[in-house]
PDB file of C-alpha atoms in Angstrom:
ATOM      1  CA  GLN A  29      36.049  81.500  34.515  1.00 88.00           C
ATOM      2  CA  VAL A  30      35.364  80.056  31.055  1.00 93.00           C
ATOM      3  CA  GLN A  31      37.387  79.982  28.076  1.00 95.00           C
ATOM      4  CA  LEU A  32      36.683  79.407  24.375  1.00 96.00           C
ATOM      5  CA  VAL A  33      39.281  77.865  22.065  1.00 95.00           C
ATOM      6  CA  GLU A  34      38.595  78.055  18.434  1.00 95.00           C
ATOM      7  CA  SER A  35      40.486  76.421  15.853  1.00 95.00           C
ATOM      8  CA  GLY A  36      40.041  75.046  12.234  1.00 96.00           C
ATOM      9  CA  GLY A  37      40.516  78.400  10.286  1.00 95.00           C
ATOM     10  CA  GLY A  38      43.023  78.611   7.213  1.00 97.00           C
ATOM     11  CA  LEU A  39      43.264  79.354   3.631  1.00 98.00           C
ATOM     12  CA  VAL A  40      40.685  78.034   1.382  1.00 98.00           C
ATOM     13  CA  GLN A  41      40.095  78.607  -2.529  1.00 98.00           C
ATOM     14  CA  PRO A  42      36.720  79.947  -3.334  1.00 98.00           C
ATOM     15  CA  GLY A  43      34.042  76.898  -3.557  1.00 98.00           C
ATOM     16  CA  GLY A  44      36.009  75.142  -0.792  1.00 98.00           C
ATOM     17  CA  SER A  45      35.099  73.980   2.399  1.00 98.00           C
ATOM     18  CA  LEU A  46      36.435  74.280   6.184  1.00 98.00           C
ATOM     19  CA  ARG A  47      35.092  73.149   9.210  1.00 98.00           C
ATOM     20  CA  LEU A  48      35.745  75.494  12.782  1.00 98.00           C
ATOM     21  CA  SER A  49      35.554  74.215  16.099  1.00 98.00           C
ATOM     22  CA  CYS A  50      35.366  76.044  19.362  1.00 97.00           C
ATOM     23  CA  ALA A  51      35.548  74.106  22.945  1.00 97.00           C
ATOM     24  CA  ALA A  52      34.388  75.565  25.876  1.00 97.00           C
ATOM     25  CA  SER A  53      35.911  74.731  29.183  1.00 95.00           C
ATOM     26  CA  GLY A  54      36.138  76.084  33.080  1.00 94.00           C
ATOM     27  CA  SER A  55      33.330  76.781  35.291  1.00 93.00           C
ATOM     28  CA  ILE A  56      30.339  75.492  32.991  1.00 94.00           C
ATOM     29  CA  PHE A  57      27.128  74.583  34.827  1.00 93.00           C
ATOM     30  CA  ARG A  58      24.960  75.058  31.652  1.00 94.00           C
ATOM     31  CA  ILE A  59      25.677  75.783  28.116  1.00 95.00           C
ATOM     32  CA  ASN A  60      22.481  77.759  27.276  1.00 95.00           C
ATOM     33  CA  ALA A  61      23.563  78.458  23.514  1.00 96.00           C
ATOM     34  CA  MET A  62      26.689  78.857  21.254  1.00 97.00           C
ATOM     35  CA  ALA A  63      27.103  81.169  18.228  1.00 97.00           C
ATOM     36  CA  TRP A  64      29.752  82.248  15.424  1.00 98.00           C
ATOM     37  CA  TYR A  65      30.218  85.779  14.505  1.00 98.00           C
ATOM     38  CA  ARG A  66      32.747  87.394  11.887  1.00 98.00           C
ATOM     39  CA  GLN A  67      34.270  90.258  11.555  1.00 98.00           C
ATOM     40  CA  ALA A  68      35.883  91.489   7.922  1.00 97.00           C
ATOM     41  CA  PRO A  69      38.584  94.271   7.660  1.00 92.00           C
ATOM     42  CA  GLY A  70      36.832  97.542   8.259  1.00 94.00           C
ATOM     43  CA  LYS A  71      33.632  96.144   8.783  1.00 96.00           C
ATOM     44  CA  GLN A  72      31.578  95.447  12.238  1.00 97.00           C
ATOM     45  CA  ARG A  73      31.302  92.447  13.707  1.00 98.00           C
ATOM     46  CA  GLU A  74      27.948  90.170  12.536  1.00 98.00           C
ATOM     47  CA  PHE A  75      25.993  87.252  13.215  1.00 98.00           C
ATOM     48  CA  VAL A  76      26.835  84.267  11.461  1.00 98.00           C
ATOM     49  CA  ALA A  77      24.903  81.163  13.099  1.00 98.00           C
ATOM     50  CA  THR A  78      23.821  80.000  16.725  1.00 98.00           C
ATOM     51  CA  ILE A  79      22.518  76.958  18.130  1.00 97.00           C
ATOM     52  CA  THR A  80      20.459  76.514  21.574  1.00 95.00           C
ATOM     53  CA  SER A  81      20.952  73.660  23.991  1.00 91.00           C
ATOM     54  CA  GLY A  82      17.798  72.273  22.527  1.00 91.00           C
ATOM     55  CA  GLY A  83      19.342  71.936  19.202  1.00 92.00           C
ATOM     56  CA  GLY A  84      17.447  75.178  17.720  1.00 96.00           C
ATOM     57  CA  THR A  85      19.616  76.793  14.831  1.00 97.00           C
ATOM     58  CA  ASN A  86      19.477  80.370  13.362  1.00 98.00           C
ATOM     59  CA  TYR A  87      21.509  81.312  10.179  1.00 98.00           C
ATOM     60  CA  ALA A  88      22.287  84.842   8.764  1.00 98.00           C
ATOM     61  CA  ASP A  89      20.825  85.116   5.426  1.00 98.00           C
ATOM     62  CA  SER A  90      24.090  85.431   3.655  1.00 97.00           C
ATOM     63  CA  VAL A  91      25.373  81.844   4.841  1.00 98.00           C
ATOM     64  CA  LYS A  92      21.986  79.877   4.655  1.00 98.00           C
ATOM     65  CA  GLY A  93      22.275  76.591   2.713  1.00 97.00           C
ATOM     66  CA  ARG A  94      26.160  76.812   2.854  1.00 98.00           C
ATOM     67  CA  PHE A  95      26.730  76.652   6.462  1.00 98.00           C
ATOM     68  CA  THR A  96      25.920  74.371   9.296  1.00 98.00           C
ATOM     69  CA  VAL A  97      26.258  74.588  12.714  1.00 98.00           C
ATOM     70  CA  SER A  98      26.154  71.566  15.435  1.00 96.00           C
ATOM     71  CA  GLY A  99      27.168  70.750  18.684  1.00 94.00           C
ATOM     72  CA  GLU A 100      28.587  68.282  20.603  1.00 90.00           C
ATOM     73  CA  ASN A 101      27.283  68.377  24.587  1.00 86.00           C
ATOM     74  CA  ALA A 102      29.623  65.840  25.573  1.00 86.00           C
ATOM     75  CA  LYS A 103      32.729  67.681  24.717  1.00 91.00           C
ATOM     76  CA  ASN A 104      31.134  71.369  25.121  1.00 94.00           C
ATOM     77  CA  THR A 105      32.137  71.992  21.548  1.00 96.00           C
ATOM     78  CA  VAL A 106      30.390  73.727  18.678  1.00 97.00           C
ATOM     79  CA  TYR A 107      31.270  73.006  15.068  1.00 98.00           C
ATOM     80  CA  LEU A 108      30.760  75.519  12.024  1.00 98.00           C
ATOM     81  CA  GLN A 109      30.824  73.706   8.720  1.00 98.00           C
ATOM     82  CA  MET A 110      31.452  75.941   6.033  1.00 98.00           C
ATOM     83  CA  ASN A 111      30.710  74.814   2.244  1.00 98.00           C
ATOM     84  CA  SER A 112      30.661  76.403  -1.023  1.00 98.00           C
ATOM     85  CA  LEU A 113      32.922  79.344   0.582  1.00 98.00           C
ATOM     86  CA  LYS A 114      33.064  82.555  -1.311  1.00 98.00           C
ATOM     87  CA  PRO A 115      35.599  85.614  -0.853  1.00 97.00           C
ATOM     88  CA  GLU A 116      33.339  87.675   0.851  1.00 97.00           C
ATOM     89  CA  ASP A 117      33.403  84.886   3.595  1.00 98.00           C
ATOM     90  CA  THR A 118      36.967  85.865   4.621  1.00 98.00           C
ATOM     91  CA  ALA A 119      36.879  87.158   7.947  1.00 98.00           C
ATOM     92  CA  VAL A 120      37.767  86.543  11.434  1.00 98.00           C
ATOM     93  CA  TYR A 121      35.611  84.198  12.981  1.00 98.00           C
ATOM     94  CA  TYR A 122      34.464  84.504  16.551  1.00 98.00           C
ATOM     95  CA  CYS A 123      32.940  81.932  18.826  1.00 97.00           C
ATOM     96  CA  ASN A 124      30.545  83.207  21.411  1.00 97.00           C
ATOM     97  CA  ALA A 125      28.877  81.077  24.377  1.00 96.00           C
ATOM     98  CA  ASP A 126      26.149  81.991  26.620  1.00 96.00           C
ATOM     99  CA  ILE A 127      27.158  79.873  29.889  1.00 96.00           C
ATOM    100  CA  THR A 128      25.637  79.692  33.211  1.00 95.00           C
ATOM    101  CA  ASP A 129      28.677  79.716  35.561  1.00 93.00           C
ATOM    102  CA  PHE A 130      28.337  77.129  38.441  1.00 92.00           C
ATOM    103  CA  ARG A 131      29.928  79.619  40.665  1.00 91.00           C
ATOM    104  CA  ASP A 132      27.179  81.590  41.215  1.00 92.00           C
ATOM    105  CA  TYR A 133      24.371  80.102  38.802  1.00 92.00           C
ATOM    106  CA  ASN A 134      24.234  83.329  36.515  1.00 93.00           C
ATOM    107  CA  PRO A 135      24.540  83.302  32.920  1.00 94.00           C
ATOM    108  CA  TYR A 136      27.382  85.197  31.418  1.00 95.00           C
ATOM    109  CA  HIS A 137      28.785  85.901  27.602  1.00 95.00           C
ATOM    110  CA  TYR A 138      32.112  84.897  26.858  1.00 96.00           C
ATOM    111  CA  TRP A 139      34.276  85.044  23.345  1.00 97.00           C
ATOM    112  CA  GLY A 140      36.729  83.131  22.094  1.00 96.00           C
ATOM    113  CA  GLN A 141      39.890  84.846  20.508  1.00 96.00           C
ATOM    114  CA  GLY A 142      38.960  84.305  16.845  1.00 96.00           C
ATOM    115  CA  THR A 143      40.298  82.290  14.155  1.00 97.00           C
ATOM    116  CA  GLN A 144      41.332  83.634  10.719  1.00 98.00           C
ATOM    117  CA  VAL A 145      39.064  82.326   7.543  1.00 98.00           C
ATOM    118  CA  THR A 146      40.754  83.648   4.251  1.00 98.00           C
ATOM    119  CA  VAL A 147      38.830  82.178   0.973  1.00 98.00           C
ATOM    120  CA  SER A 148      40.808  83.280  -2.167  1.00 97.00           C
ATOM    121  CA  SER A 149      42.626  81.784  -5.163  1.00 95.00           C
TER     122      SER A 149
END
């Protein structure tokens, strides 16, 4: 079993910054990719950013140039640095991981519990 634990959410004023963290633990053989998604009230969950095991990144158009995803392999942790935050960035942010489990060497997707980000003056 694998667990993902997010942290770093909170209340920030427009134009401010936050850094989210997501730490994976458990029966991890290999982390293939990790990603961030978000869900605003009344809306569907949407993709934000992803990073592969090789360091390749991809971003939603709405966050390009403002958000940066990075990883720390030794800690099985992914970060999302969010700058120039806007009220429309308000959402619950979820970590997602594509992990090969050492119990059967199959890949599985896991979700964290989510962390609230509120951008408001």
